[in-house]
Coordinates of C-alpha atoms and ligand atoms in Angstrom, one line a residue:
X219 CA 145.8 104.6 27.6
X220 CA 143.8 105.4 30.6
X221 CA 140.4 107.0 29.9
X222 CA 140.2 108.3 33.5
X223 CA 137.9 111.4 33.3
X224 CA 140.3 113.0 35.7
X225 CA 142.9 113.1 32.9
X226 CA 141.5 116.5 32.0
X227 CA 143.1 117.9 35.1
X228 CA 146.6 116.3 34.6
X229 CA 149.8 118.2 34.3
X230 CA 148.5 121.7 34.1
X231 CA 151.1 124.3 33.2
X232 CA 152.8 126.1 35.9
X233 CA 152.8 129.8 34.9
X234 CA 153.7 131.3 38.2
X235 CA 155.9 134.4 38.2
X236 CA 157.5 135.2 41.5
X237 CA 157.9 138.8 42.7
X238 CA 160.6 137.9 45.1
X239 CA 163.3 135.2 45.6
X240 CA 162.9 135.7 49.4
X241 CA 159.3 135.0 50.3
X242 CA 160.5 134.4 53.9
X243 CA 163.2 136.3 55.8
X244 CA 165.1 134.7 58.6
X245 CA 167.1 136.3 61.5
X246 CA 168.4 135.2 64.9
X247 CA 169.2 137.4 67.8
X248 CA 169.6 136.7 71.5
X249 CA 168.2 133.2 71.3
X250 CA 165.1 134.3 69.3
X251 CA 164.7 133.3 65.6
X252 CA 162.4 135.6 63.6
X253 CA 160.7 134.1 60.6
X254 CA 159.0 136.8 58.5
X255 CA 156.6 136.1 55.7
X256 CA 157.8 138.5 53.1
X257 CA 155.1 139.0 50.4
X258 CA 153.8 142.3 51.6
X259 CA 152.7 143.4 48.1
X260 CA 150.2 140.5 48.3
X261 CA 149.4 140.7 52.0
X262 CA 151.6 137.7 52.6
X263 CA 149.4 135.3 50.5
X264 CA 150.9 131.9 51.0
X265 CA 152.1 130.2 47.8
X266 CA 154.1 127.0 47.7
X267 CA 157.3 129.0 47.4
X268 CA 156.5 130.6 50.7
X269 CA 155.4 127.3 52.3
X270 CA 158.6 125.5 51.5
X271 CA 160.7 128.6 52.6
X272 CA 158.8 128.7 55.9
X273 CA 159.5 125.0 56.4
X274 CA 163.2 125.5 55.7
X275 CA 163.3 128.4 58.1
X276 CA 161.6 126.4 60.9
X277 CA 164.1 123.5 60.2
X278 CA 167.0 126.0 60.5
X279 CA 165.7 127.4 63.8
X280 CA 165.3 123.9 65.2
X281 CA 168.8 122.9 64.1
X282 CA 170.4 126.0 65.6
X283 CA 171.3 125.4 69.2
X284 CA 171.5 129.1 69.8
X285 CA 167.7 129.4 69.1
X286 CA 165.3 128.8 72.0
X287 CA 162.1 130.3 70.6
X288 CA 160.7 131.3 67.2
X289 CA 158.6 134.3 66.3
X290 CA 156.5 134.1 63.2
X291 CA 155.4 137.4 61.7
X292 CA 154.3 139.0 58.5
X293 CA 155.9 142.0 56.7
X294 CA 153.7 145.0 56.0
X295 CA 150.2 145.8 57.0
X296 CA 148.8 142.3 57.5
X297 CA 149.9 139.0 59.0
X298 CA 148.4 137.0 56.2
X299 CA 145.5 137.2 53.7
X300 CA 145.5 133.4 53.4
X301 CA 146.4 130.9 50.7
X302 CA 147.5 132.3 47.4
X303 CA 144.4 132.0 45.1
X304 CA 145.2 134.7 42.6
X305 CA 148.6 136.4 42.6
X306 CA 151.1 136.0 39.7
X307 CA 153.1 133.8 42.1
X308 CA 150.4 131.2 42.6
X309 CA 152.3 128.0 42.0
X310 CA 150.0 125.1 42.8
X311 CA 151.1 123.2 39.7
X312 CA 154.8 123.5 40.5
X313 CA 156.7 120.5 41.9
X314 CA 158.9 121.1 45.0
X315 CA 161.1 118.8 47.2
X316 CA 158.3 117.4 49.3
X317 CA 158.7 117.1 53.1
X318 CA 156.1 114.4 53.7
X319 CA 156.0 110.9 52.1
X320 CA 153.1 111.8 49.8
X321 CA 154.0 111.6 46.1
X322 CA 154.2 114.4 43.6
X323 CA 150.7 115.8 42.9
X324 CA 151.4 117.8 39.8
X325 CA 150.9 115.0 37.2
X326 CA 148.0 113.2 39.0
X327 CA 144.4 113.0 37.7
X328 CA 141.1 114.1 39.2
X329 CA 140.7 114.7 42.9
X330 CA 144.0 113.0 43.6
X331 CA 145.9 116.1 42.5
X332 CA 144.3 118.4 45.1
X333 CA 144.0 115.8 47.8
X334 CA 147.7 114.9 47.6
X335 CA 148.9 118.5 47.3
X336 CA 146.9 119.6 50.3
X337 CA 148.0 116.7 52.4
X338 CA 151.6 117.9 51.8
X339 CA 151.5 121.7 51.8
X340 CA 148.6 122.4 54.2
X341 CA 147.7 119.6 56.6
X342 CA 151.1 117.9 56.6
X343 CA 153.1 121.1 56.9
X344 CA 150.9 122.6 59.6
X345 CA 151.0 119.5 61.7
X346 CA 154.7 119.4 61.3
X347 CA 155.0 123.1 62.4
X348 CA 152.6 122.6 65.3
X349 CA 154.9 119.9 66.6
X350 CA 158.2 121.8 66.3
X351 CA 160.2 121.0 69.4
X352 CA 160.8 124.7 70.1
X353 CA 158.2 127.2 71.2
X354 CA 156.7 129.4 68.6
X355 CA 154.9 132.8 68.9
X356 CA 152.7 134.2 66.2
X357 CA 152.9 138.0 66.1
X358 CA 149.7 139.1 64.4
X359 CA 148.7 142.5 63.0
X360 CA 145.9 143.4 60.6
X361 CA 144.3 140.6 58.6
X362 CA 144.7 136.9 59.6
X363 CA 142.4 135.2 57.1
X364 CA 141.7 131.6 56.2
X365 CA 145.2 130.1 55.4
X366 CA 146.6 132.8 57.7
X367 CA 144.6 131.3 60.6
X368 CA 146.4 128.1 60.0
X369 CA 149.8 129.8 60.4
X370 CA 148.8 131.5 63.6
X371 CA 147.1 128.4 65.0
X372 CA 150.1 126.2 64.6
X373 CA 152.0 128.5 66.9
X374 CA 152.1 127.9 70.7
X375 CA 151.3 131.5 71.6
X376 CA 149.5 134.3 69.7
X377 CA 150.2 138.0 70.4
X378 CA 147.9 140.3 68.4
X379 CA 147.6 144.0 68.0
X380 CA 144.3 145.7 68.7
X381 CA 143.6 146.1 65.0
X382 CA 144.2 142.5 64.2
X383 CA 141.2 140.4 63.1
X384 CA 140.6 136.7 62.3
X385 CA 138.3 135.4 59.6
X386 CA 137.6 132.1 57.7
X387 CA 135.3 133.0 54.8
X388 CA 135.8 129.8 52.8
X389 CA 132.3 128.5 53.5
X390 CA 131.4 130.8 50.7
X391 CA 133.3 128.5 48.4
X392 CA 131.1 125.6 49.6
X393 CA 134.0 124.4 51.7
X394 CA 133.7 123.6 55.4
X395 CA 136.6 125.8 56.6
X396 CA 140.4 125.7 55.9
X397 CA 142.4 122.5 55.7
X398 CA 143.9 122.6 59.2
X399 CA 140.5 122.5 60.9
X400 CA 141.2 123.7 64.4
X401 CA 138.1 126.0 64.5
X402 CA 136.1 124.0 67.0
X403 CA 139.1 123.5 69.3
X404 CA 140.4 127.1 69.1
X405 CA 136.9 128.4 69.7
X406 CA 134.0 126.6 71.4
X407 CA 131.7 124.8 69.0
X408 CA 128.9 127.3 69.0
X409 CA 131.3 130.2 68.4
X410 CA 133.1 128.2 65.7
X411 CA 129.7 127.8 63.9
X412 CA 129.1 131.6 64.1
X413 CA 132.7 132.2 62.9
X414 CA 132.2 129.9 59.9
X415 CA 128.5 130.4 59.0
X416 CA 128.8 134.2 59.0
X417 CA 132.4 134.5 57.8
X418 CA 132.8 137.7 59.6
X419 CA 135.9 139.2 61.1
X420 CA 136.5 138.3 64.7
X421 CA 138.3 141.2 66.4
X422 CA 141.4 140.4 68.4
X423 CA 139.7 141.4 71.6
X424 CA 137.0 138.7 71.1
X425 CA 139.6 136.2 70.0
X426 CA 141.3 136.8 73.3
X427 CA 138.1 136.3 75.2
X428 CA 137.7 133.0 73.5
X429 CA 141.2 131.9 74.5
X430 CA 142.3 131.9 70.9
X431 CA 144.8 134.8 71.4
X432 CA 147.0 135.1 74.5
X433 CA 147.6 138.8 74.5
X434 CA 146.2 141.9 72.7
X435 CA 148.4 145.1 72.7
X436 CA 148.4 148.4 70.9
X437 CA 149.8 148.2 67.4
X438 CA 152.8 150.4 68.2
X439 CA 153.7 148.0 71.1
X440 CA 153.2 144.8 69.2
X441 CA 156.8 144.1 68.5
X442 CA 158.1 145.1 71.9
X443 CA 155.5 143.1 73.8
X444 CA 156.0 140.0 71.6
X445 CA 159.8 140.0 72.0
X446 CA 159.5 140.7 75.7
X447 CA 157.7 137.3 76.0
X448 CA 160.1 135.7 73.5
X449 CA 163.1 136.8 75.7
X450 CA 161.5 135.4 78.8
X451 CA 160.9 132.1 77.1
X452 CA 164.5 132.1 75.7
X453 CA 165.8 132.2 79.2
X454 CA 164.1 128.8 80.0
X455 CA 165.9 125.5 79.5
X456 CA 165.5 124.0 76.0
X457 CA 164.4 120.5 77.2
X458 CA 162.0 122.0 79.7
X459 CA 160.3 123.9 76.9
X460 CA 160.3 120.9 74.5
X461 CA 158.9 118.5 77.0
X462 CA 156.2 120.9 78.2
X463 CA 155.2 121.6 74.6
X464 CA 155.1 117.9 73.7
X465 CA 152.8 117.1 76.7
X466 CA 150.3 119.9 75.9
X467 CA 150.3 119.0 72.2
X468 CA 149.4 115.5 73.2
X469 CA 146.6 116.9 75.4
X470 CA 145.2 118.6 72.2
X471 CA 145.3 115.3 70.4
X472 CA 143.5 113.6 73.3
X473 CA 140.9 116.3 73.0
X474 CA 140.4 115.1 69.5
X475 CA 142.2 117.7 67.4
X476 CA 143.9 115.3 65.1
X477 CA 140.8 113.2 64.5
X478 CA 138.7 116.4 63.9
X479 CA 141.2 117.4 61.3
X480 CA 141.2 114.1 59.5
X481 CA 137.4 114.1 59.4
X482 CA 137.3 117.7 58.2
X483 CA 140.0 117.1 55.6
X484 CA 137.8 114.4 54.0
X485 CA 134.8 116.7 53.8
X486 CA 137.0 119.5 52.6
X487 CA 138.1 117.4 49.7
X488 CA 134.7 116.2 48.9
X489 CA 133.9 119.9 48.6
X490 CA 136.8 120.6 46.2
X491 CA 135.9 117.6 44.1
X492 CA 132.1 118.4 44.2
X493 CA 132.9 121.8 42.9
X494 CA 135.0 120.4 40.1
X495 CA 132.2 118.0 39.1
X496 CA 129.8 121.0 38.9
X497 CA 132.2 122.7 36.6
X498 CA 132.9 125.5 39.0
X499 CA 136.7 124.8 39.5
X500 CA 137.9 123.7 42.9
X501 CA 136.8 126.9 44.8
X502 CA 133.0 126.9 44.2
X503 CA 133.3 129.4 41.4
X504 CA 135.1 132.0 43.6
X505 CA 138.4 133.7 42.9
X506 CA 140.6 136.2 44.8
X507 CA 138.5 139.1 43.6
X508 CA 135.1 137.7 44.4
X509 CA 136.4 136.6 47.9
X510 CA 137.6 140.1 48.7
X511 CA 134.3 141.5 47.6
X512 CA 132.4 138.9 49.7
X513 CA 134.6 139.6 52.7
X514 CA 133.7 143.3 52.5
X515 CA 130.0 142.5 52.2
X516 CA 130.3 140.3 55.3
X517 CA 131.5 143.3 57.2
X518 CA 128.1 145.0 56.8
X519 CA 127.4 143.5 60.1
X520 CA 124.2 142.6 61.7
X521 CA 125.7 143.9 65.0
Ligands
ZN986 ZN1 141.7 123.0 50.1

């Protein structure tokens, strides 16, 4: 028998209870596929159930010749509060049909469990979605926090309402930002440091100034303005769009996006494992409740 100290972490029970069988809604109209995150009760916190449903929806949109462009949105008040770290549907120990070639993480010891899981469901999925051959538009209202940023960033365009805000507070967990580390590419490095060090909300208007968001519109016009752009894109030829997207995505890689993420992912997992070694769990002793409280405190701004 192995005496690997990591055995303590092997095969934890999955006790997740889903509040819905439809964590993602899918619809197609006039060449536009709409993919809607549908956990409004939990501000669209992303569990694995939702992740795999998102992936299936994107696959469906790519396979459907009638679809030219994809809109990703969130039901309810907020786009996404981030990864699910505390709802009854948190399902990190549940096995799913994997979409990458990484093996099942659920019965693996030590740091392997988290590393393999996050290669599949966060880094791998996000890279896969970023490279979808059809254009994607994130339609963002309200909160777009941490894991929510990853979902907006993988899209080609971001249209936000005036009340939308962007935030990555995971430094408070002792972790250098979310798994899909695009911060210093989406923002310039100095602003990325401010964004991460302070963990404050970045309003949509500033995100637009930084080039992270394409368009900011009043909340009651968000849907109309987003679909106006989607309709224009849907009128373009499929291959013209696919080839253009591919070239610009390769430019991002030449600018170092992929390498940055590989480096950051290693540090990210050192942080998860370091936290485990200190006996503080994988999240630096934080949970959903303490993170919400910390996010509120971060809003007592210095101006
Ligand atoms: Zn992580």
